[in-house]
Amino acid sequence: TGPKDPGYAKAFSCSACHGWDGASRADTVPVLAGMPAWYLKKAIQDYASGKRPAAEMEPYAKMVLELGVDDVANYFARQPKPAPLAADPAAVERGRVAAAPCAVCHGTTGKGDPAKGVPDLTGQPAGYLRNQMLLFKADKRSPGEPTLSAVKALMKTIPDAQYADLAAYFASQR
Amino acid sequence: APAMKGDFAPKRGPRVVVIGGGWGGATAAKYVRLGDPAIEVILLEPNKQFVSCPLSNLVLSGVRSIDSLTFGYRGLRSHGVRIIHEAATAIEPDTKRVRVGEGYLQYDRLIVSPGIEFQTEQIAGLAEAGDQVLHAWKAGPQTVELARRLQAMPDGGVFVLTIPPIAYRCPPGPYERTCQVAWYLKHNKPRSKLIVLDANQNIVSKTGLFRAAWRDYPNIDYRASSKVVKVDTGAREVTTEFGDRVKYDVVNVIPPQRAGTIAVQADLVGADKRWCQVDHVTYESVKHKAVHVIGDSTIGLPVPKSGTVANAMGKICANAVVHLIGGKQPPAMPPVNVCYSWVSDKEAMAVINAYRIEGGKVVQIEQKLTPGQSQAFGQNALGWARSIWNDILG
Ligand SMILES: Cc1cc2nc3c(=O)[nH]c(=O)nc-3n(C[C@H](O)[C@H](O)[C@H](O)COP(=O)(O)OP(=O)(O)OC[C@H]3O[C@@H](n4cnc5c(N)ncnc54)[C@H](O)[C@@H]3O)c2cc1C
């Protein structure tokens, strides 16, 4: 995982936002440490192609593709995932109950399913999870993508007040 | 403290000396240790604490405290960086020595990140004015004092901010400051106005985004191509190169800049006597072997003088130095840039740059702007600060 890793120097610039070795402690910037390589790679490809619009990631996604996305993805996958940030226990409990409809895809523990292209939500900062759910709801994440229409339809059924609870729940899981 | 005479810390193995514990130097010191713990790292930095320039414009508007931007160097010590709170007084590239007080330190490779110094002599009356005219362009006591003067200004008073010609530290910084002062005045002194005298022909960074942000602040009177050449503290007025005189109640002069003094004295600067040319892969000075320069002091790469860039250069240069000391070819790694700018107490926007290395030179792949300003970008801006401070000092 150290300086001998082929992804070590290629991952240097990500820590400016995602934290040292990808262990983000920021509420709205995702943790990369411990992220499965397949998913990091897919996210980079989606940002670079413009499919997943995000001004803060698109230029870097193009850079990562030039540097070698496999090295970068494998590097972050090997970093230890940081402990979840503190959360309000009452919100976590409410979120646990509200998360029932998510389990079909993300699994009962929120760990996701690589075979179906569903990411691990556990330990991601709550602000980030909530923002992504709102982007789905407004069809601003991968707009028009047919394979995501079920997720987006589901998000529209969730009352606004529940977004923060769901986010707190998944964020608090290891 | 041990007396610093002669070779006061004899070198026993490979050693890197770093001059300056700011955004570039502190990062480089940490990453040399991470890259190879067998290399001894000595950091020279006169200040006991690190005060972040990024977010310091929010101290002027009263949105943040300077304490919330002030950090110690404990994290670097935990990586085995030896910190000496003294200034380097000279560099001797031929004997590979850095002078400190009456003594010297021997190095194998030297990393120089001294930031910027002001060309006070470019504005008549500025040197004589002393602390009566503030720059607040190095975060610290001047930032706090400028905030105090802004608060003490009577409602109806005029705040004058002057912007130097490029190249200077943080291209969007003066325009962010404009937003913060205007936001403060709008909410606290509605009869006051802010006159911005810009030496440049137009807003030099994120022009459209700042213009849009300023629609919320009719109290801004922005004047392009208005280079200030004189300040008169008696008459409380500044004069532009075209002879226009502008009265102020509170003035903030951001003077023209050059590389930190040590870089000039050590002959690391080019013919302009201002900035340092470096190799785009190793950051080795084009003028002196085994001396690397990073951060705001450099010129020639298509990057802004920003904290993000200084941090990126710190990591890349540290890695190159580790490779060179180990007798290996350093990898060619491009830097990145992001500059978030705060346009109110909660909203921010950003410019994002990615680069590649082509034929040994850094070239830009793409520059992107956030689609407007928002509180969500403000949250990401806070995330950036938190992450990068930890990357530098944690
Ligand atoms: C108001 C303002 C807002 C800004 N906002 C942003 C922002 O939002 N994002 C961003 O990316 N950038 C921002 N910047 C720019 C950023 O602060 C600089 O680009 C960055 O600090 C440059 O790093 P550096 O290492 O070159 O210099 P510095 O961080 O200034 O570090 C230089 C250090 O060297 C030390 N030093 C100097 N001479 C010697 C010597 N002889 N011996 C030992 N030590 C010495 C100094 O004490 C200092 O600590 C902002 C700047 C300002 C002024």
Coordinates of C-alpha atoms and ligand atoms in Angstrom, one line a residue:
Chain A
T1 CA 0.0 0.0 0.0
G2 CA 3.0 2.3 0.3
P3 CA 5.4 4.1 -2.0
K4 CA 6.2 0.9 -4.0
D5 CA 2.5 0.6 -5.1
P6 CA 2.2 1.5 -8.8
G7 CA -0.8 3.7 -7.9
Y8 CA 0.9 5.6 -5.0
A9 CA 2.1 8.7 -7.0
K10 CA -0.8 8.6 -9.4
A11 CA -3.2 9.0 -6.5
F12 CA -1.3 12.0 -5.1
S13 CA -3.7 14.7 -6.3
C14 CA -6.9 13.1 -5.1
S15 CA -6.0 13.7 -1.4
A16 CA -6.6 17.5 -1.8
C17 CA -10.3 16.8 -1.6
H18 CA -10.7 13.1 -0.7
G19 CA -8.3 13.3 2.2
W20 CA -4.9 11.7 2.8
D21 CA -5.0 8.3 1.1
G22 CA -8.6 8.8 0.3
A23 CA -9.8 8.6 4.0
S24 CA -12.1 11.7 3.6
R25 CA -13.4 13.2 6.9
A26 CA -15.4 15.8 4.9
D27 CA -19.2 15.6 5.1
T28 CA -19.8 16.0 1.3
V29 CA -16.7 14.5 -0.3
P30 CA -16.7 10.6 -0.6
V31 CA -14.3 8.2 1.0
L32 CA -12.1 6.5 -1.6
A33 CA -10.1 4.4 0.9
G34 CA -11.3 0.8 0.7
M35 CA -13.6 1.5 -2.3
P36 CA -13.9 -1.6 -4.5
A37 CA -11.8 -1.1 -7.6
W38 CA -14.6 -1.9 -10.1
Y39 CA -16.8 0.8 -8.8
L40 CA -14.1 3.5 -8.6
K41 CA -13.2 2.7 -12.2
K42 CA -16.8 2.9 -13.3
A43 CA -17.3 6.3 -11.6
I44 CA -14.1 7.6 -13.2
Q45 CA -15.3 6.5 -16.7
D46 CA -18.8 8.0 -16.1
Y47 CA -17.3 11.4 -15.0
A48 CA -14.8 11.4 -17.9
S49 CA -17.4 10.7 -20.5
G50 CA -19.7 13.4 -19.0
K51 CA -22.4 10.7 -18.3
R52 CA -22.2 11.6 -14.6
P53 CA -21.9 15.4 -14.7
A54 CA -19.7 16.8 -12.0
A55 CA -17.5 19.9 -12.7
E56 CA -15.2 19.0 -9.7
M57 CA -14.4 15.5 -11.1
E58 CA -14.6 15.6 -14.9
P59 CA -11.1 17.1 -15.5
Y60 CA -9.5 14.7 -12.9
A61 CA -11.3 11.7 -14.3
K62 CA -9.7 12.4 -17.7
M63 CA -6.3 12.8 -16.0
V64 CA -6.8 9.5 -14.2
L65 CA -7.6 7.7 -17.5
E66 CA -4.4 9.0 -18.9
L67 CA -2.3 8.0 -15.9
G68 CA -3.9 4.5 -15.6
V69 CA -7.2 4.0 -13.9
D70 CA -6.4 0.5 -12.8
D71 CA -3.4 1.5 -10.8
V72 CA -5.4 4.3 -9.1
A73 CA -8.4 2.1 -8.4
N74 CA -6.3 -0.7 -7.0
Y75 CA -4.3 1.7 -4.8
F76 CA -7.4 3.1 -3.1
A77 CA -9.0 -0.4 -2.8
R78 CA -6.0 -1.4 -0.7
Q79 CA -6.2 1.6 1.7
P80 CA -7.9 1.0 5.0
K81 CA -11.4 2.4 5.2
P82 CA -11.7 5.0 8.0
A83 CA -14.2 4.6 10.8
P84 CA -17.6 6.1 10.2
L85 CA -18.0 9.8 11.3
A86 CA -20.2 10.4 14.4
A87 CA -23.9 10.5 13.7
D88 CA -27.1 11.2 15.6
P89 CA -28.3 7.7 16.9
A90 CA -32.0 8.7 16.6
A91 CA -31.5 9.6 12.9
V92 CA -29.6 6.3 12.4
E93 CA -32.5 4.3 13.8
R94 CA -35.1 6.1 11.7
G95 CA -32.9 5.5 8.7
R96 CA -32.5 1.8 9.5
V97 CA -36.3 1.4 9.3
A98 CA -36.7 3.6 6.2
A99 CA -33.9 1.6 4.4
A100 CA -36.0 -1.5 3.8
P101 CA -36.7 -0.7 0.1
C102 CA -33.0 -0.3 -0.5
A103 CA -32.1 -3.8 0.5
V104 CA -33.2 -5.4 -2.8
C105 CA -30.2 -3.8 -4.5
H106 CA -27.8 -2.6 -1.8
G107 CA -28.3 -5.7 0.4
T108 CA -29.5 -5.7 4.0
T109 CA -26.2 -4.3 5.2
G110 CA -25.8 -1.7 2.4
K111 CA -22.6 -3.4 1.1
G112 CA -23.9 -3.5 -2.4
D113 CA -23.5 -6.1 -5.1
P114 CA -20.7 -5.9 -7.7
A115 CA -22.5 -8.5 -9.9
K116 CA -25.4 -6.0 -10.4
G117 CA -23.3 -2.9 -10.4
V118 CA -24.6 -1.7 -7.1
P119 CA -22.1 0.1 -4.9
D120 CA -21.3 -0.2 -1.2
L121 CA -22.9 2.7 0.7
T122 CA -21.4 1.9 4.2
G123 CA -19.1 4.5 5.8
Q124 CA -19.6 7.1 3.1
P125 CA -20.1 10.6 4.6
A126 CA -23.8 11.4 5.2
G127 CA -23.7 14.7 3.3
Y128 CA -22.3 12.9 0.3
L129 CA -24.9 10.1 0.4
R130 CA -27.8 12.7 0.8
N131 CA -26.5 14.8 -2.1
Q132 CA -26.3 11.8 -4.4
M133 CA -29.9 10.7 -3.5
L134 CA -31.1 14.2 -4.3
L135 CA -29.2 14.1 -7.6
F136 CA -31.0 10.8 -8.4
K137 CA -34.3 12.3 -7.5
A138 CA -33.8 15.3 -9.8
D139 CA -32.4 13.0 -12.5
K140 CA -29.1 14.9 -12.4
R141 CA -26.8 11.9 -11.8
S142 CA -26.4 10.1 -15.1
P143 CA -29.5 11.8 -16.5
G144 CA -31.7 9.6 -18.6
E145 CA -29.7 6.5 -17.9
P146 CA -32.4 3.7 -18.3
T147 CA -30.8 1.2 -15.9
L148 CA -31.2 3.7 -13.1
S149 CA -34.8 4.6 -13.7
A150 CA -36.0 2.3 -10.9
V151 CA -33.6 3.9 -8.3
K152 CA -34.8 7.4 -9.4
A153 CA -38.4 6.4 -9.3
L154 CA -37.9 5.1 -5.8
M155 CA -36.1 8.3 -4.7
K156 CA -39.2 10.3 -5.7
T157 CA -41.4 8.3 -3.3
I158 CA -39.1 9.2 -0.3
P159 CA -40.3 12.2 1.8
D160 CA -37.7 14.9 1.9
A161 CA -37.3 14.6 5.7
Q162 CA -36.2 11.0 5.3
Y163 CA -33.1 11.7 3.1
A164 CA -31.0 12.7 6.0
D165 CA -32.0 9.7 8.1
L166 CA -31.2 7.2 5.3
A167 CA -27.9 9.0 4.8
A168 CA -27.1 8.9 8.5
Y169 CA -27.9 5.1 8.6
F170 CA -25.7 4.0 5.7
A171 CA -23.0 6.4 6.8
S172 CA -22.9 4.9 10.3
Q173 CA -22.5 1.3 9.0
R174 CA -19.0 -0.3 8.8
Chain B
A1 CA 17.9 25.5 21.9
P2 CA 21.3 24.4 20.9
A3 CA 23.7 27.2 19.7
M4 CA 23.6 27.4 15.9
K5 CA 27.2 27.8 15.1
G6 CA 29.2 25.9 12.4
D7 CA 27.8 22.6 11.3
F8 CA 25.3 22.5 14.2
A9 CA 23.6 19.2 13.2
P10 CA 26.1 17.0 11.4
K11 CA 24.6 14.9 8.6
R12 CA 24.8 11.1 9.2
G13 CA 22.8 9.8 6.3
P14 CA 20.9 11.1 3.3
R15 CA 19.3 14.4 4.2
V16 CA 16.7 16.7 2.7
V17 CA 16.4 20.3 4.0
V18 CA 13.1 22.1 3.4
I19 CA 12.9 25.9 3.5
G20 CA 9.4 27.1 4.4
G21 CA 6.6 25.2 6.3
G22 CA 3.7 26.6 4.3
W23 CA 1.5 24.8 1.7
G24 CA 4.3 23.6 -0.4
G25 CA 7.1 23.0 2.1
A26 CA 5.2 21.3 4.9
T27 CA 3.7 18.9 2.3
A28 CA 7.1 18.1 0.8
A29 CA 8.6 17.5 4.3
K30 CA 5.9 15.0 5.2
Y31 CA 6.0 13.2 1.8
V32 CA 9.8 12.8 1.8
R33 CA 9.4 11.0 5.1
L34 CA 6.5 8.9 3.8
G35 CA 8.4 8.1 0.6
D36 CA 11.6 6.9 2.4
P37 CA 11.9 6.9 6.2
A38 CA 15.6 6.4 5.9
I39 CA 15.9 10.0 4.7
E40 CA 16.4 12.6 7.4
V41 CA 14.2 15.7 6.9
I42 CA 14.8 19.1 8.5
L43 CA 12.2 21.8 8.0
L44 CA 13.1 25.5 8.5
E45 CA 10.2 27.7 9.3
P46 CA 10.3 30.8 11.6
N47 CA 6.6 30.6 12.5
K48 CA 5.5 28.3 15.3
Q49 CA 2.1 28.0 13.7
F50 CA 0.6 27.5 10.3
V51 CA -2.1 30.0 9.4
S52 CA -4.1 29.2 6.3
C53 CA -4.5 31.9 3.6
P54 CA -7.3 29.9 2.0
L55 CA -10.5 30.8 3.9
S56 CA -8.8 33.9 5.4
N57 CA -11.0 36.2 3.3
L58 CA -13.9 34.9 5.5
V59 CA -12.2 36.4 8.5
L60 CA -12.8 39.8 7.0
S61 CA -16.5 39.2 6.8
G62 CA -16.6 37.8 10.3
V63 CA -17.8 34.4 9.0
R64 CA -14.6 32.6 10.3
S65 CA -12.2 33.2 13.1
I66 CA -8.4 33.2 12.5
D67 CA -8.1 30.6 15.2
S68 CA -10.1 28.2 13.0
L69 CA -7.4 28.6 10.3
T70 CA -4.4 28.2 12.7
F71 CA -2.7 24.8 13.2
G72 CA 0.4 23.4 14.9
Y73 CA 3.2 21.3 13.4
R74 CA 2.7 18.3 15.7
G75 CA 1.6 16.0 12.8
L76 CA 4.8 16.6 10.9
R77 CA 6.9 15.8 13.9
S78 CA 5.0 12.5 14.3
H79 CA 6.3 11.6 10.8
G80 CA 9.8 12.2 12.0
V81 CA 10.3 15.7 10.4
R82 CA 12.7 17.7 12.5
I83 CA 11.4 21.3 12.6
I84 CA 13.7 24.2 13.4
H85 CA 11.8 27.4 13.9
E86 CA 14.4 29.7 12.3
A87 CA 14.7 31.4 8.9
A88 CA 17.2 30.2 6.4
T89 CA 19.5 33.2 5.7
A90 CA 21.5 32.0 2.7
I91 CA 21.9 29.0 0.3
E92 CA 25.3 27.8 -0.8
P93 CA 24.6 25.4 -3.7
D94 CA 28.3 24.7 -4.4
T95 CA 28.9 23.3 -0.9
K96 CA 25.3 22.2 -0.5
R97 CA 24.8 24.2 2.7
V98 CA 21.9 26.3 4.0
R99 CA 22.9 29.1 6.4
V100 CA 20.9 29.5 9.6
G101 CA 22.0 32.2 12.0
E102 CA 25.7 31.8 12.5
G103 CA 25.7 28.1 11.6
Y104 CA 24.8 25.9 8.6
L105 CA 23.1 22.7 7.6
Q106 CA 24.5 20.3 5.1
Y107 CA 22.0 18.7 2.6
D108 CA 21.8 16.2 -0.2
R109 CA 18.8 17.9 -1.7
L110 CA 17.1 21.2 -0.8
I111 CA 13.4 22.0 -1.3
V112 CA 12.6 25.7 -1.3
S113 CA 9.0 26.9 -0.8
P114 CA 9.3 30.4 0.7
G115 CA 6.0 31.8 -0.8
I116 CA 5.9 35.4 -2.0
E117 CA 7.4 38.7 -0.9
F118 CA 5.9 42.2 -1.7
Q119 CA 7.5 44.7 -4.1
T120 CA 6.7 47.5 -1.7
E121 CA 8.9 49.9 -3.7
Q122 CA 6.5 49.7 -6.7
I123 CA 4.0 51.9 -4.8
A124 CA 5.1 55.3 -3.6
G125 CA 4.5 55.9 0.1
L126 CA 3.8 52.3 0.8
A127 CA 7.1 51.5 2.7
E128 CA 6.7 54.7 4.7
A129 CA 3.1 53.9 5.6
G130 CA 4.1 50.8 7.5
D131 CA 1.2 49.1 9.3
Q132 CA -1.1 52.0 8.4
V133 CA -1.6 50.3 5.0
L134 CA -2.3 46.6 5.2
H135 CA -2.0 43.8 2.6
A136 CA -3.5 41.0 4.6
W137 CA -2.1 38.8 1.8
K138 CA -0.2 36.5 4.3
A139 CA -2.8 35.3 6.7
G140 CA -2.1 36.3 10.3
P141 CA -2.2 39.5 12.4
Q142 CA -2.8 41.7 9.3
T143 CA -5.9 39.7 8.5
V144 CA -7.3 40.3 12.0
E145 CA -6.4 44.0 12.0
L146 CA -8.0 44.6 8.6
A147 CA -11.2 42.9 9.8
R148 CA -11.1 45.2 12.9
R149 CA -10.7 48.3 10.7
L150 CA -13.6 47.2 8.5
Q151 CA -15.8 46.7 11.5
A152 CA -14.7 50.1 13.0
M153 CA -15.4 52.0 9.7
P154 CA -18.5 54.2 10.0
D155 CA -21.6 53.4 7.9
G156 CA -21.2 55.5 4.8
G157 CA -17.5 55.0 4.8
V158 CA -15.5 53.9 1.7
F159 CA -13.3 50.8 1.6
V160 CA -10.7 50.7 -1.1
L161 CA -9.1 47.5 -2.3
T162 CA -6.3 47.5 -4.8
I163 CA -5.2 44.6 -7.0
P164 CA -1.7 44.2 -8.5
P165 CA -1.0 43.1 -12.1
I166 CA -0.6 39.4 -12.6
A167 CA 1.4 37.3 -11.7
Y168 CA 0.5 37.3 -8.0
R169 CA -0.5 34.8 -5.3
C170 CA -4.0 33.4 -5.8
P171 CA -5.5 35.0 -9.0
P172 CA -9.2 34.7 -7.8
G173 CA -8.3 35.8 -4.2
P174 CA -8.8 39.6 -4.6
Y175 CA -12.2 39.0 -6.2
E176 CA -13.2 36.6 -3.4
R177 CA -12.1 39.3 -1.0
T178 CA -14.3 41.8 -2.9
C179 CA -17.3 39.5 -2.3
Q180 CA -16.6 39.0 1.4
V181 CA -16.1 42.8 2.1
A182 CA -19.2 43.6 0.0
W183 CA -21.2 40.9 1.8
Y184 CA -20.2 42.3 5.1
L185 CA -21.0 45.9 4.1
K186 CA -24.3 44.9 2.7
H187 CA -25.4 43.4 6.0
N188 CA -23.7 45.7 8.4
K189 CA -23.1 49.1 6.8
P190 CA -25.6 49.5 4.0
R191 CA -24.6 53.1 3.2
S192 CA -21.0 52.1 2.6
K193 CA -19.3 51.2 -0.6
L194 CA -16.3 49.2 -1.8
I195 CA -14.1 50.6 -4.6
V196 CA -11.9 48.0 -6.3
L197 CA -8.9 49.4 -8.2
D198 CA -7.7 46.6 -10.4
A199 CA -4.4 47.0 -12.3
N200 CA -5.6 44.3 -14.7
Q201 CA -7.9 45.0 -17.7
N202 CA -10.6 42.7 -16.3
I203 CA -11.2 40.2 -13.5
V204 CA -8.4 37.8 -14.1
S205 CA -10.0 34.5 -12.9
K206 CA -13.6 33.1 -13.1
T207 CA -14.6 36.4 -14.7
G208 CA -18.2 35.4 -15.5
L209 CA -18.8 33.7 -12.2
F210 CA -17.6 36.8 -10.2
R211 CA -19.6 39.1 -12.4
A212 CA -22.7 37.1 -11.7
A213 CA -22.0 37.0 -8.0
W214 CA -21.5 40.8 -7.9
R215 CA -25.1 41.3 -9.1
D216 CA -26.0 40.7 -5.4
Y217 CA -23.7 43.5 -4.4
P218 CA -24.6 46.9 -5.9
N219 CA -22.2 48.4 -3.3
I220 CA -19.2 47.3 -5.4
D221 CA -17.6 50.0 -7.7
Y222 CA -15.2 47.9 -9.8
R223 CA -12.6 49.9 -11.9
A224 CA -10.5 47.9 -14.3
S225 CA -7.1 49.1 -15.7
S226 CA -6.6 51.2 -12.5
K227 CA -3.1 50.4 -11.3
V228 CA -2.3 52.1 -8.0
V229 CA 1.1 53.8 -8.0
K230 CA 0.9 55.9 -4.8
V231 CA -0.6 55.9 -1.4
D232 CA -0.9 58.9 0.8
T233 CA -1.9 58.1 4.4
G234 CA -2.2 61.8 5.4
A235 CA -4.7 62.7 2.7
R236 CA -6.2 59.1 3.0
E237 CA -6.1 58.6 -0.8
V238 CA -4.5 56.4 -3.4
T239 CA -3.4 57.5 -6.9
T240 CA -3.6 55.5 -10.1
E241 CA -1.1 55.5 -12.9
F242 CA -3.4 57.8 -14.9
G243 CA -3.5 60.3 -12.0
D244 CA -7.0 59.4 -10.7
R245 CA -7.2 60.0 -6.9
V246 CA -9.5 57.9 -4.8
K247 CA -10.3 58.7 -1.2
Y248 CA -10.6 56.0 1.4
D249 CA -11.7 55.4 5.0
V250 CA -10.1 52.0 5.1
V251 CA -7.6 50.9 2.5
N252 CA -6.3 47.4 1.6
V253 CA -3.4 47.5 -0.8
I254 CA -2.3 44.1 -2.3
P255 CA 1.1 45.0 -3.6
P256 CA 2.9 43.5 -6.6
Q257 CA 4.8 40.4 -5.7
R258 CA 7.9 38.3 -6.3
A259 CA 9.3 35.0 -5.0
G260 CA 10.2 34.8 -1.3
T261 CA 13.4 36.8 -0.5
I262 CA 15.6 33.8 0.1
A263 CA 14.9 32.6 -3.5
V264 CA 16.0 36.0 -4.9
Q265 CA 19.1 36.2 -2.7
A266 CA 20.1 32.7 -3.6
D267 CA 19.9 33.6 -7.3
L268 CA 17.1 31.1 -8.0
V269 CA 15.1 33.8 -9.9
G270 CA 15.2 34.5 -13.6
A271 CA 16.2 37.7 -15.5
D272 CA 13.0 39.4 -14.2
K273 CA 14.4 39.0 -10.6
R274 CA 10.9 37.9 -9.6
W275 CA 10.2 34.2 -10.1
C276 CA 12.0 30.8 -10.3
Q277 CA 12.0 28.6 -13.4
V278 CA 12.1 24.9 -12.6
D279 CA 12.1 21.5 -14.3
H280 CA 8.4 20.4 -14.7
V281 CA 9.0 16.8 -13.5
T282 CA 11.4 17.2 -10.6
Y283 CA 11.0 20.9 -9.7
E284 CA 14.8 21.2 -9.7
S285 CA 15.9 24.8 -10.2
V286 CA 17.1 25.5 -13.8
K287 CA 19.8 27.6 -12.1
H288 CA 21.2 25.5 -9.3
K289 CA 21.7 21.7 -9.1
A290 CA 20.1 19.8 -6.2
V291 CA 18.0 22.8 -5.2
H292 CA 14.2 22.3 -5.9
V293 CA 11.7 25.2 -5.8
I294 CA 7.9 24.7 -5.4
G295 CA 4.8 26.7 -4.7
D296 CA 4.1 30.4 -5.4
S297 CA 7.8 31.1 -6.0
T298 CA 7.8 29.2 -9.3
I299 CA 6.9 30.3 -12.8
G300 CA 6.7 28.7 -16.2
L301 CA 4.1 26.0 -15.5
P302 CA 0.6 26.8 -16.8
V303 CA -0.8 26.7 -13.2
P304 CA -2.0 29.4 -10.9
K305 CA -0.2 30.4 -7.7
S306 CA -2.6 28.4 -5.4
G307 CA -2.4 26.4 -2.3
T308 CA -3.7 23.3 -4.2
V309 CA -0.9 23.6 -6.7
A310 CA 1.7 24.2 -3.9
N311 CA 0.4 21.0 -2.2
A312 CA 0.5 19.0 -5.4
M313 CA 4.0 20.2 -6.2
G314 CA 5.1 19.3 -2.6
K315 CA 4.1 15.7 -3.1
I316 CA 5.4 15.4 -6.6
C317 CA 8.7 17.0 -5.7
A318 CA 9.1 15.0 -2.6
N319 CA 8.6 11.8 -4.6
A320 CA 11.1 13.0 -7.2
V321 CA 13.7 13.8 -4.5
V322 CA 13.3 10.4 -2.9
H323 CA 13.8 8.7 -6.3
L324 CA 16.9 10.9 -7.1
I325 CA 18.5 10.2 -3.7
G326 CA 17.9 6.5 -4.3
G327 CA 19.5 6.8 -7.7
K328 CA 16.3 6.2 -9.6
Q329 CA 14.5 7.9 -12.4
P330 CA 11.6 10.0 -11.0
P331 CA 8.1 9.4 -12.6
A332 CA 6.6 12.2 -14.6
M333 CA 3.5 13.2 -12.5
P334 CA 1.3 16.3 -13.4
P335 CA -0.1 18.6 -10.7
V336 CA -3.8 19.5 -10.3
N337 CA -5.5 22.7 -9.4
V338 CA -8.8 23.6 -7.8
C339 CA -9.6 27.1 -6.4
Y340 CA -12.9 27.4 -4.6
S341 CA -14.0 31.0 -4.1
W342 CA -16.5 32.1 -1.4
V343 CA -19.0 34.6 -2.8
S344 CA -21.1 35.0 0.4
D345 CA -21.2 33.5 3.8
K346 CA -22.3 30.1 2.6
E347 CA -22.0 30.0 -1.2
A348 CA -18.9 29.1 -3.2
M349 CA -17.9 28.3 -6.8
A350 CA -14.8 26.9 -8.3
V351 CA -12.3 26.5 -11.2
I352 CA -10.9 23.1 -11.7
N353 CA -7.8 22.3 -13.8
A354 CA -6.2 19.0 -14.8
Y355 CA -2.8 18.7 -16.5
R356 CA -0.6 16.1 -18.3
I357 CA 3.1 16.0 -18.9
E358 CA 4.1 16.2 -22.6
G359 CA 7.7 16.2 -23.7
G360 CA 8.8 17.0 -20.1
K361 CA 6.5 20.0 -19.8
V362 CA 3.3 20.4 -17.9
V363 CA 0.4 21.3 -20.2
Q364 CA -3.3 21.6 -19.4
I365 CA -5.8 18.9 -20.3
E366 CA -8.9 20.8 -19.3
Q367 CA -10.2 23.7 -17.3
K368 CA -13.8 23.6 -16.0
L369 CA -15.9 26.0 -13.9
T370 CA -18.7 25.0 -11.6
P371 CA -22.1 25.8 -13.1
G372 CA -22.6 28.9 -11.0
Q373 CA -22.4 29.3 -7.2
S374 CA -24.2 27.3 -4.5
Q375 CA -24.2 26.2 -0.9
A376 CA -23.4 22.7 -2.0
F377 CA -20.1 24.0 -3.6
G378 CA -19.6 25.8 -0.3
Q379 CA -19.9 22.5 1.5
N380 CA -17.4 20.9 -0.9
A381 CA -15.1 23.9 -0.4
L382 CA -15.1 23.2 3.3
G383 CA -14.4 19.6 2.5
W384 CA -11.5 20.6 0.4
A385 CA -10.0 22.7 3.2
R386 CA -10.4 20.0 5.7
S387 CA -8.9 17.4 3.5
I388 CA -5.9 19.4 2.2
W389 CA -5.0 20.8 5.7
N390 CA -4.8 17.2 6.8
D391 CA -2.8 16.2 3.8
I392 CA -0.3 18.9 4.6
L393 CA -0.1 18.7 8.3
G394 CA -1.8 15.5 9.5
Ligands
LIG1 C1 -6.5 35.7 0.8 C2 -5.9 34.5 0.2 C3 -6.8 33.5 -0.2 C4 -6.3 32.3 -0.8 N1 -7.2 31.3 -1.1 C5 -6.8 30.2 -1.7 C6 -7.7 29.1 -1.9 O1 -8.9 29.2 -1.6 N2 -7.2 28.0 -2.6 C7 -5.9 27.9 -2.9 O2 -5.5 26.9 -3.4 N3 -5.0 28.9 -2.6 C8 -5.4 30.0 -2.0 N4 -4.5 31.0 -1.7 C9 -3.1 30.9 -2.2 C10 -2.2 30.1 -1.2 O3 -2.3 30.6 0.1 C11 -0.8 30.0 -1.7 O4 -0.8 29.7 -3.1 C12 0.1 29.1 -0.9 O5 0.1 29.5 0.4 C13 1.4 28.9 -1.5 O6 2.2 28.0 -0.8 P1 3.8 28.3 -0.6 O7 4.3 27.1 0.0 O8 4.4 28.7 -1.9 O9 3.9 29.6 0.3 P2 3.4 29.8 1.8 O10 2.2 28.9 2.1 O11 3.2 31.2 2.0 O12 4.6 29.3 2.7 C14 5.8 29.9 2.7 C15 6.5 29.7 4.0 O13 7.9 29.9 3.9 C16 8.3 30.6 5.1 N5 9.6 31.2 4.8 C17 9.8 32.3 3.9 N6 11.1 32.6 3.9 C18 11.8 31.7 4.7 C19 13.1 31.5 5.0 N7 14.1 32.3 4.6 N8 13.4 30.5 5.9 C20 12.4 29.7 6.4 N9 11.1 29.8 6.1 C21 10.8 30.8 5.2 C22 7.2 31.5 5.5 O14 7.2 31.8 6.9 C23 6.0 30.7 5.1 O15 5.5 29.9 6.2 C24 -5.0 32.2 -1.1 C25 -4.1 33.2 -0.7 C26 -4.5 34.4 -0.1 C27 -3.6 35.4 0.3

